[in-house]
Short mmCIF file of N, CA and C in Angstrom, two decimals:
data_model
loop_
_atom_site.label_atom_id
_atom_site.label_comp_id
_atom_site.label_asym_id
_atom_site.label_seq_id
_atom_site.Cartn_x
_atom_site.Cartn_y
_atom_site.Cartn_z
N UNK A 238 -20.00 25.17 1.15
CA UNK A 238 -20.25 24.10 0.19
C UNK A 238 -19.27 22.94 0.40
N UNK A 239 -18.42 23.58 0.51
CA UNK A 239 -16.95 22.33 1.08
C UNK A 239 -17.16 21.55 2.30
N UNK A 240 -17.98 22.19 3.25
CA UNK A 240 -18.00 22.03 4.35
C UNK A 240 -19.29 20.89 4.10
N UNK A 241 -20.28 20.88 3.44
CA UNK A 241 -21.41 19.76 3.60
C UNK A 241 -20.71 18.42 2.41
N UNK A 242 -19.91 18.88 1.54
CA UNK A 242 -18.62 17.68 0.67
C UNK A 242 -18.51 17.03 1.78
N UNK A 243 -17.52 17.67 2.77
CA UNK A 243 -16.63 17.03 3.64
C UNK A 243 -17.69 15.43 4.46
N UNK A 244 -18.77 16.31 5.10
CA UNK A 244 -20.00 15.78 5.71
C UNK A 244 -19.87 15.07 4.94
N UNK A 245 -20.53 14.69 3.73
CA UNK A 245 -20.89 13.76 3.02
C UNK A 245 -19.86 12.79 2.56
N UNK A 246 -18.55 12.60 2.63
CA UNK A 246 -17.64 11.96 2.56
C UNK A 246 -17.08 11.22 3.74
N UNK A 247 -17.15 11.84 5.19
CA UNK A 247 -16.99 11.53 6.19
C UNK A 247 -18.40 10.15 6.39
N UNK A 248 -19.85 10.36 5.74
CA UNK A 248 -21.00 9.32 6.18
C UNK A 248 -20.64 8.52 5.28
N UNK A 249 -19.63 8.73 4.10
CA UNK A 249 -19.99 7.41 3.12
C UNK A 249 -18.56 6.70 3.82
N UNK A 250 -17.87 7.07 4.46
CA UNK A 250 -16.22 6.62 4.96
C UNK A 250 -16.74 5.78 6.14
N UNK A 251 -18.01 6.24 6.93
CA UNK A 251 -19.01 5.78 8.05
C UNK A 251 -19.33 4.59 7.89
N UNK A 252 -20.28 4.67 6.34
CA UNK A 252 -21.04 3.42 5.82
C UNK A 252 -19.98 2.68 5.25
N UNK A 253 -18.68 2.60 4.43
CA UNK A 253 -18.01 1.53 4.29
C UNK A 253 -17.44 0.90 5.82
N UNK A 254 -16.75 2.03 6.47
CA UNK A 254 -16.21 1.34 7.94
C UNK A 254 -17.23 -0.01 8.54
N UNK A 255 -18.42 0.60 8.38
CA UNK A 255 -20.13 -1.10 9.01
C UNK A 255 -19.78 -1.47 8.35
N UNK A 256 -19.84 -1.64 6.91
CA UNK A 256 -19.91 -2.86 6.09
C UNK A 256 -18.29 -3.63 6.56
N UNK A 257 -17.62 -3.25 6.68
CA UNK A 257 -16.33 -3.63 6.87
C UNK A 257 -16.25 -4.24 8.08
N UNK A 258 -16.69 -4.03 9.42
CA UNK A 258 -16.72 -4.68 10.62
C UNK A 258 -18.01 -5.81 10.63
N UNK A 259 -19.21 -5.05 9.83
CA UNK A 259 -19.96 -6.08 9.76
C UNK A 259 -19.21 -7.74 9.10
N UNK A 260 -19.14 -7.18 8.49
CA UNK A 260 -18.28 -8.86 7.68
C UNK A 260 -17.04 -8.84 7.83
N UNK A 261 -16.37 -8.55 9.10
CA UNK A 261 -15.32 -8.97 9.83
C UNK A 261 -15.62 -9.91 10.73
N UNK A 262 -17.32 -9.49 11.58
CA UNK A 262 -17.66 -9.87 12.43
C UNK A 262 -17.98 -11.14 12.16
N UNK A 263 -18.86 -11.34 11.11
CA UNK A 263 -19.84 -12.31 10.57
C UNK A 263 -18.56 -13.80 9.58
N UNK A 264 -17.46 -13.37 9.61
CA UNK A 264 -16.34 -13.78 9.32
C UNK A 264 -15.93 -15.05 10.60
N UNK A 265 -15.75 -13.95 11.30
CA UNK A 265 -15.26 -14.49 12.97
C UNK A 265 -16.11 -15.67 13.16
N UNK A 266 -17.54 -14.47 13.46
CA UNK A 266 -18.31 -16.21 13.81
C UNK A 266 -18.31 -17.30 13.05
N UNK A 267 -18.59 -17.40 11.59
CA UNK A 267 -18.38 -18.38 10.77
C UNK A 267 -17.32 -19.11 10.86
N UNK A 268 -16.05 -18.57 11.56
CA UNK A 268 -15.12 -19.42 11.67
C UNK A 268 -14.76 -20.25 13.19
N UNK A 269 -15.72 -19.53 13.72
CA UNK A 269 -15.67 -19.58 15.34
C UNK A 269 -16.65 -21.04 14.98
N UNK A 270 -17.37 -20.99 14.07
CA UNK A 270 -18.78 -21.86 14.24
C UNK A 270 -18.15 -23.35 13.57
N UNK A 271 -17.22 -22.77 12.73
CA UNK A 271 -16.50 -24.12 11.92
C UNK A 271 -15.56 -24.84 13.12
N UNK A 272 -15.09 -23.97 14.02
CA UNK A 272 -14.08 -24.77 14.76
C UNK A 272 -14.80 -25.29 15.94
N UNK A 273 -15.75 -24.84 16.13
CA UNK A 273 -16.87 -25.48 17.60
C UNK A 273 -17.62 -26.61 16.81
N UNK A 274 -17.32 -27.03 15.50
CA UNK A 274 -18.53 -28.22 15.18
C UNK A 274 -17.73 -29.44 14.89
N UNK A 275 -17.58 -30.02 16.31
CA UNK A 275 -17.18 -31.38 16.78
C UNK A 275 -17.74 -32.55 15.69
N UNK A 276 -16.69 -33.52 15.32
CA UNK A 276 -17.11 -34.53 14.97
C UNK A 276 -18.02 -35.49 15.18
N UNK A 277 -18.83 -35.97 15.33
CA UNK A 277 -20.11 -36.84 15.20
C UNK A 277 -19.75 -38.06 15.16
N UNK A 278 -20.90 -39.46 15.53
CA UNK A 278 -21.09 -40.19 14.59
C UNK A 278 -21.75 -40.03 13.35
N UNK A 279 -22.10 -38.90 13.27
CA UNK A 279 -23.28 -38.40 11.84
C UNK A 279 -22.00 -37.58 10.66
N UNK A 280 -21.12 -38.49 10.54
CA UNK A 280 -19.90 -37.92 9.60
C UNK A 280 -20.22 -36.80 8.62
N UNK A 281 -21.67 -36.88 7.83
CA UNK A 281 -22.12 -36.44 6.80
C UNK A 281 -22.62 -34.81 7.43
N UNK A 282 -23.03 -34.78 8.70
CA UNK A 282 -23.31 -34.04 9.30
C UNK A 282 -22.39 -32.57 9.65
N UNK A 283 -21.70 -33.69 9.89
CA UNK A 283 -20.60 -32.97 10.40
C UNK A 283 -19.86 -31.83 8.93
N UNK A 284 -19.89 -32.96 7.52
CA UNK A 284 -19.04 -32.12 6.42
C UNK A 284 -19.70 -31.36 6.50
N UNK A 285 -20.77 -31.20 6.11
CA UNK A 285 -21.93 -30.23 5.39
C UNK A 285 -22.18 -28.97 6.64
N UNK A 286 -21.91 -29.29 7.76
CA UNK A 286 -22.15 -28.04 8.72
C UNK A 286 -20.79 -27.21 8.29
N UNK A 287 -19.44 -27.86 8.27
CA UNK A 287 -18.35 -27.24 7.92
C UNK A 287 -17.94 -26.69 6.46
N UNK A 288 -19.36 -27.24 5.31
CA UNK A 288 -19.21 -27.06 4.35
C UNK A 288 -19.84 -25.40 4.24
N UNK A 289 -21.11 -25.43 5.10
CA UNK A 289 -21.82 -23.99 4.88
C UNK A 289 -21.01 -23.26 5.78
N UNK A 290 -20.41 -23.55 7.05
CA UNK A 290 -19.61 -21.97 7.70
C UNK A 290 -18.40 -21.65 6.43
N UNK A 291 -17.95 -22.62 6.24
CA UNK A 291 -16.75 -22.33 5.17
C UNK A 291 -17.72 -21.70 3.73
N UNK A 292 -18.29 -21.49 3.29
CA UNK A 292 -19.32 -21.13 2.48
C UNK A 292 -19.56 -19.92 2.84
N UNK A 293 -20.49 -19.47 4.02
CA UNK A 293 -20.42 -18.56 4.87
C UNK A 293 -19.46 -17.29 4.60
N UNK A 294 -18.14 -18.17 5.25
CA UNK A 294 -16.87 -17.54 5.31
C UNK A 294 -16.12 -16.83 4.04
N UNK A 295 -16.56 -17.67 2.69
CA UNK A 295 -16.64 -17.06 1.31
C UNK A 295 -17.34 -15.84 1.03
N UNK A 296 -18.39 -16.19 1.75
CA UNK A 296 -19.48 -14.65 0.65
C UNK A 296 -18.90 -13.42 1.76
N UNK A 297 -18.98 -13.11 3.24
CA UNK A 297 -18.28 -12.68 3.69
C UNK A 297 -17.00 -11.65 3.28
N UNK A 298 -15.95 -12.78 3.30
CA UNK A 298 -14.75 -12.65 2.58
C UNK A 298 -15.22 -11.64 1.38
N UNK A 299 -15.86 -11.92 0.55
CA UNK A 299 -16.03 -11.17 -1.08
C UNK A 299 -16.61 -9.64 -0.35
N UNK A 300 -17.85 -9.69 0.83
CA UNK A 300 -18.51 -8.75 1.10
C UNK A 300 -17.63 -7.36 2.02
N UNK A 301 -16.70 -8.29 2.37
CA UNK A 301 -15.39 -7.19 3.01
C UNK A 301 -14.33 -6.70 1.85
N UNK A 302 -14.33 -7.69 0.65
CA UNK A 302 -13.12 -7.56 -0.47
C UNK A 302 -13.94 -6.36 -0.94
N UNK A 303 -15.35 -6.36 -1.06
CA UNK A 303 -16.06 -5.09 -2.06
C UNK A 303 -16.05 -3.50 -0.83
N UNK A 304 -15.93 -3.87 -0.24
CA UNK A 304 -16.03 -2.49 1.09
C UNK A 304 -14.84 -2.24 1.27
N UNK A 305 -13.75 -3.02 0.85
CA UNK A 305 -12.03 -2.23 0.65
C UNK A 305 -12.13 -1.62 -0.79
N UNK A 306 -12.84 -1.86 -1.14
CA UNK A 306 -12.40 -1.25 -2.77
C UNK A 306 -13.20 0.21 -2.83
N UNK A 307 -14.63 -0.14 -2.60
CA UNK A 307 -15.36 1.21 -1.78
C UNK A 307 -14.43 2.20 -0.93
N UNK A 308 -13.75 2.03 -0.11
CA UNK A 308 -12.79 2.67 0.86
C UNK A 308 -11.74 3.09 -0.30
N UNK A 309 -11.51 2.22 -0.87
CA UNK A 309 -10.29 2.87 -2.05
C UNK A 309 -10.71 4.00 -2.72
N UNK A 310 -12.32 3.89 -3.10
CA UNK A 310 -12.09 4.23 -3.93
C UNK A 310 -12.93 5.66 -3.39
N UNK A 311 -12.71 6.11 -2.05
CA UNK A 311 -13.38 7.09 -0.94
C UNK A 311 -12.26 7.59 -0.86
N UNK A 312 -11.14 7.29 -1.03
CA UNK A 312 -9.80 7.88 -0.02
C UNK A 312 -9.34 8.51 -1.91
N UNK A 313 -9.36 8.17 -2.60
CA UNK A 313 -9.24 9.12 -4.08
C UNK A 313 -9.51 10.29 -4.60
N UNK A 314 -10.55 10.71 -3.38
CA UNK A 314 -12.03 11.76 -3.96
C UNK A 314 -11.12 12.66 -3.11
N UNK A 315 -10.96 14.29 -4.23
CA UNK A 315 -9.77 15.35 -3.67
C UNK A 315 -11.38 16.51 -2.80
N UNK A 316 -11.06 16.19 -1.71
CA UNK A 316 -12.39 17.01 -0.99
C UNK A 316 -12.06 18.31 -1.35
N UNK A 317 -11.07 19.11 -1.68
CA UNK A 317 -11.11 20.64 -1.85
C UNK A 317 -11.34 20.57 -2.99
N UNK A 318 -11.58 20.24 -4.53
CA UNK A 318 -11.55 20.27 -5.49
C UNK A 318 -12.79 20.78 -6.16
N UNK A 319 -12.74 21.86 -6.87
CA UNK A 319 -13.88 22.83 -7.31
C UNK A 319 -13.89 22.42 -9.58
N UNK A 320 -14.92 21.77 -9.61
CA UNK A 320 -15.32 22.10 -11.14
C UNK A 320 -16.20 22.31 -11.41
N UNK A 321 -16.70 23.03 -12.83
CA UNK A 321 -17.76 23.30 -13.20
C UNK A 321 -18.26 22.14 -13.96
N UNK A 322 -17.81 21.40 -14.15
CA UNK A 322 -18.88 19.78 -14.62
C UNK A 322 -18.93 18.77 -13.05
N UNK A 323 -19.57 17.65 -13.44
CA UNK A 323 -19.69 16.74 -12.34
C UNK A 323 -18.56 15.96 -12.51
N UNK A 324 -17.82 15.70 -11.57
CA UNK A 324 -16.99 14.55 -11.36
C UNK A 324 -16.89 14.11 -10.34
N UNK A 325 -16.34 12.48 -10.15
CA UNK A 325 -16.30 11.79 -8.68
C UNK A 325 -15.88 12.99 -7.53
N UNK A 326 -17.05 13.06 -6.46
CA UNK A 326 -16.50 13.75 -5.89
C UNK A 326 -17.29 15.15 -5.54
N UNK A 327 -18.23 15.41 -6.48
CA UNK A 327 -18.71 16.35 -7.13
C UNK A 327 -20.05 16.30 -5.94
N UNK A 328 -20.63 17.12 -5.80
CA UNK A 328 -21.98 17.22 -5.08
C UNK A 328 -22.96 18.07 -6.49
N UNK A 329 -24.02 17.66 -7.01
CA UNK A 329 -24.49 17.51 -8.13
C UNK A 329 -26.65 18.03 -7.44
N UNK A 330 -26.48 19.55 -7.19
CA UNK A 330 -27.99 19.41 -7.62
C UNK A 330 -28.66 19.39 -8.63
N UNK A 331 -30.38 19.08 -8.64
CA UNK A 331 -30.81 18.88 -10.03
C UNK A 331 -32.26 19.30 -8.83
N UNK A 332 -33.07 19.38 -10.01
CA UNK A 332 -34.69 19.71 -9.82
C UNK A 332 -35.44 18.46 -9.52
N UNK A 333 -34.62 17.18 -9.58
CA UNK A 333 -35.28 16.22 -8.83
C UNK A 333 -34.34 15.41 -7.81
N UNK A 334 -33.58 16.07 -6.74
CA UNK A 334 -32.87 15.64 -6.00
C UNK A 334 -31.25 16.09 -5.67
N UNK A 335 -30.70 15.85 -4.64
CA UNK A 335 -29.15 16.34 -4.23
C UNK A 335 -28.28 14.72 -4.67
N UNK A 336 -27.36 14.58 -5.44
CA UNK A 336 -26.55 13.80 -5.54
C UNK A 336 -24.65 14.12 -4.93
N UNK A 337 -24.26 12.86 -4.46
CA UNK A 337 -23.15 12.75 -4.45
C UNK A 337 -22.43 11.86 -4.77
N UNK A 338 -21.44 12.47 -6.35
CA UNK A 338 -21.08 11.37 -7.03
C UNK A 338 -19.66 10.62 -6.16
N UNK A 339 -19.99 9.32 -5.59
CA UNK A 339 -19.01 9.15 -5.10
C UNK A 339 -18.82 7.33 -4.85
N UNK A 340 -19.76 6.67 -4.29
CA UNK A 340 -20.52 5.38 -3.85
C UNK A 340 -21.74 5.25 -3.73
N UNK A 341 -21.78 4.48 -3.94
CA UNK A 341 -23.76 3.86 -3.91
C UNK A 341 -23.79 3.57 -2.10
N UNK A 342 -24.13 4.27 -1.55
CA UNK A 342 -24.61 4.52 -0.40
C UNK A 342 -25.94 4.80 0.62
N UNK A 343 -26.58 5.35 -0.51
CA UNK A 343 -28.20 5.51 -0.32
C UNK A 343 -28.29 6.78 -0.23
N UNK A 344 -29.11 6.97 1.04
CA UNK A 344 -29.78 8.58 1.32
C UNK A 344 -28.97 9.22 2.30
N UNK A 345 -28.07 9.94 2.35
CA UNK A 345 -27.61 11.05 3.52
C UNK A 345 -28.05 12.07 3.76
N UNK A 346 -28.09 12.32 5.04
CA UNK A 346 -28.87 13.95 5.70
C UNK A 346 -27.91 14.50 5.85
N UNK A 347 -27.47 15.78 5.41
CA UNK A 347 -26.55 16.65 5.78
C UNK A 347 -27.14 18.14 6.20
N UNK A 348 -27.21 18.88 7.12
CA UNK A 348 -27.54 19.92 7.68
C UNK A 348 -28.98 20.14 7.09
N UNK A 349 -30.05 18.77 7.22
CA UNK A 349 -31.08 18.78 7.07
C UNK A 349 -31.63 18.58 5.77
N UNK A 350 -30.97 18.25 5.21
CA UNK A 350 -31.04 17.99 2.94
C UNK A 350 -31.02 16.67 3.10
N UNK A 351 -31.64 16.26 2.57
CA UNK A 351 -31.06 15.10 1.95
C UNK A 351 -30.39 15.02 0.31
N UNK A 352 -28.74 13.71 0.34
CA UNK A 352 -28.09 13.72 -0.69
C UNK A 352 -27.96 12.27 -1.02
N UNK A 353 -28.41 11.42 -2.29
CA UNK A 353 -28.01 10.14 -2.89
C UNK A 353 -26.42 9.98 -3.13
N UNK A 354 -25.95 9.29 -2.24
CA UNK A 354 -24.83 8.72 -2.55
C UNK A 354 -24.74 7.76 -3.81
N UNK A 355 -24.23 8.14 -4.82
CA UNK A 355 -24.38 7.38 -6.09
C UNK A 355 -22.87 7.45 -6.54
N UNK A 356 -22.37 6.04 -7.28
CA UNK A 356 -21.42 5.29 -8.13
C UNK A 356 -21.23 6.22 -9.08
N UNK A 357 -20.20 6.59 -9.89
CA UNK A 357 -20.60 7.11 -10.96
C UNK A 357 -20.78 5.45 -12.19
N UNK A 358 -20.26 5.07 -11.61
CA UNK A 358 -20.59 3.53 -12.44
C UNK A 358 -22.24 3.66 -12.43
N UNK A 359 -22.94 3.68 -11.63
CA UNK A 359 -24.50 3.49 -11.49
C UNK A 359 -24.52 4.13 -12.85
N UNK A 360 -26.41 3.75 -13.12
CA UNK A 360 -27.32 4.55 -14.39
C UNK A 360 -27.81 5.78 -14.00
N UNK A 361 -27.34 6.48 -12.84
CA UNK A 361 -27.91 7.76 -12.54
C UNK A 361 -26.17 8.44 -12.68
N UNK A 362 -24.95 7.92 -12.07
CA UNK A 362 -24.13 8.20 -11.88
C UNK A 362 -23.28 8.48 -13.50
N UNK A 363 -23.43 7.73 -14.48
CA UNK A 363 -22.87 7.63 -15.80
C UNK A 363 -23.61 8.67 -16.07
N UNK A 364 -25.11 9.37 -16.01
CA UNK A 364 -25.76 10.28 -16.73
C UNK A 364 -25.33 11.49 -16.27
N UNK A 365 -24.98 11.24 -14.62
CA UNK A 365 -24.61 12.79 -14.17
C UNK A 365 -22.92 13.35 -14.36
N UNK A 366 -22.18 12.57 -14.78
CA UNK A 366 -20.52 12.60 -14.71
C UNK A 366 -20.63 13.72 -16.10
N UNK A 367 -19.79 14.59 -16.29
CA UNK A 367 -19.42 15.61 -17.18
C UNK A 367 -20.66 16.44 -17.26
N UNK A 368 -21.60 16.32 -16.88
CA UNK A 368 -22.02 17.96 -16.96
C UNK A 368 -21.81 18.64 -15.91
N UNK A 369 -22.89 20.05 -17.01
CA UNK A 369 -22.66 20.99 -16.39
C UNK A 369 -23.89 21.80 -15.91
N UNK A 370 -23.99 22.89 -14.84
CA UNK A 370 -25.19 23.99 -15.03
C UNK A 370 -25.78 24.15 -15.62
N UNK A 371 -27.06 23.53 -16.30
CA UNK A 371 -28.22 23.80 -16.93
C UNK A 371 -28.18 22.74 -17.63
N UNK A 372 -27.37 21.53 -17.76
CA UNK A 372 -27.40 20.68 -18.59
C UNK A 372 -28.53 19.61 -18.32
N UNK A 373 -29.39 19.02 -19.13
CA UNK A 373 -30.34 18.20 -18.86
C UNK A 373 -30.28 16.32 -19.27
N UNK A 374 -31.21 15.84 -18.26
CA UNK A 374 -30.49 14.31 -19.20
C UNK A 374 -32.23 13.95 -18.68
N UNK A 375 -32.18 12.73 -19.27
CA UNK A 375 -33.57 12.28 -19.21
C UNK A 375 -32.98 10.31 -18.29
N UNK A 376 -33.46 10.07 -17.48
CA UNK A 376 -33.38 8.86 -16.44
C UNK A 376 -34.78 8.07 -16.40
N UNK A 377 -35.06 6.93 -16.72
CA UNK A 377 -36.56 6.27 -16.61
C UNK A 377 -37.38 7.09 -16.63
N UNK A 378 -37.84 7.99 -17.86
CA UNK A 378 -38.66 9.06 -18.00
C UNK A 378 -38.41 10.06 -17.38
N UNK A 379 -38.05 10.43 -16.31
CA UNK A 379 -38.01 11.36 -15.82
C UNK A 379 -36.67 12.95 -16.49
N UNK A 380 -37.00 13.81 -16.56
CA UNK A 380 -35.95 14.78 -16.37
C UNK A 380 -35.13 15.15 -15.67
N UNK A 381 -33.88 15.30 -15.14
CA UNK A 381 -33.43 15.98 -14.36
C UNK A 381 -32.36 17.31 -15.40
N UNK A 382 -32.50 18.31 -14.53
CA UNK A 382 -32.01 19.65 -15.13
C UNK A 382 -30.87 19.83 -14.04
N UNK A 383 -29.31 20.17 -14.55
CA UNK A 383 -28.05 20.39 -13.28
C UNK A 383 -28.68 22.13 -12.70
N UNK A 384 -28.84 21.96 -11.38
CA UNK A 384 -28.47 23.34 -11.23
C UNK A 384 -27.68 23.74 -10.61
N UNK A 385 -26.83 23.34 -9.96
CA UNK A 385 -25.48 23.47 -9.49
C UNK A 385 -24.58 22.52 -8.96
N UNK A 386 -23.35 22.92 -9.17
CA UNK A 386 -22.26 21.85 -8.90
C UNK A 386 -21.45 22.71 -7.94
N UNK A 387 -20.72 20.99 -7.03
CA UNK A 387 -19.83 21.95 -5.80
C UNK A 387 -19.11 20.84 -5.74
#
């Protein structure tokens, strides 16, 4: 059980590392693109091209600031740690799906399962934090029932 945790902490450590080079990358060029855009006679031209890489270079910037905090908040989660409720960290089945409370990550395959990487901040993640085995919660109509925690 520890052993598919681990898995599943190692793909969400995976998926922040892309997001993190991705908008390292996309950084670079934006700045690569601001310093290759030569002055003009078209002055106006010229701000406004340096206005969107620098623009660019903002959302970027924020999109790498949110994938360090993700990483922060990946390197917190105690991988040997055994409870009988859900907590960050927690691998959380239910009768409608495998969760792992940890980051909003999407869908992971682990030794052929699939597991939702979910926030406990999320509206699936706040419903699943403190229970326990047999405990039930109701999500956009639907039911889900805990049947085991690891």
């Amino acid at each position: 059980m520890n052993d598919i945790k681990a898995k599943l902490h190692a793909l969400c450590v995976s998926y922040v590392t892309n997001r993190m080079q991705a908008a390292q990358q996309a950084i670079a060029e934006a700045q690569q693109a601001q310093s290759d855009d030569t002055k003009s006679s078209a002055g106006d031209k010229y701000e406004t091209g340096r206005e969107m890489a620098q623009q660019e270079t903002n959302r970027n910037l924020a999109q790498l600031d949110e994938a360090n905090k993700l990483m922060v908040a990946l390197n917190t989660i105690a991988l040997n740690s055994t409870s009988q409720k859900a907590e960050t960290g927690s691998v959380i089945c239910t009768n409608n799906g495998n969760f792992y409370l940890a980051i909003s990550a999407g869908t992971l395959t682990v030794d052929g399962s699939d597991y939702i990487a979910v926030s406990p901040a999320s509206p699936i993640g706040h419903r699943l934090k403190d229970k326990k085995p047999g405990d039930e919660f109701i999500l956009n109509e639907k039911t889900y029932q805990i049947q085991h925690i690891f």
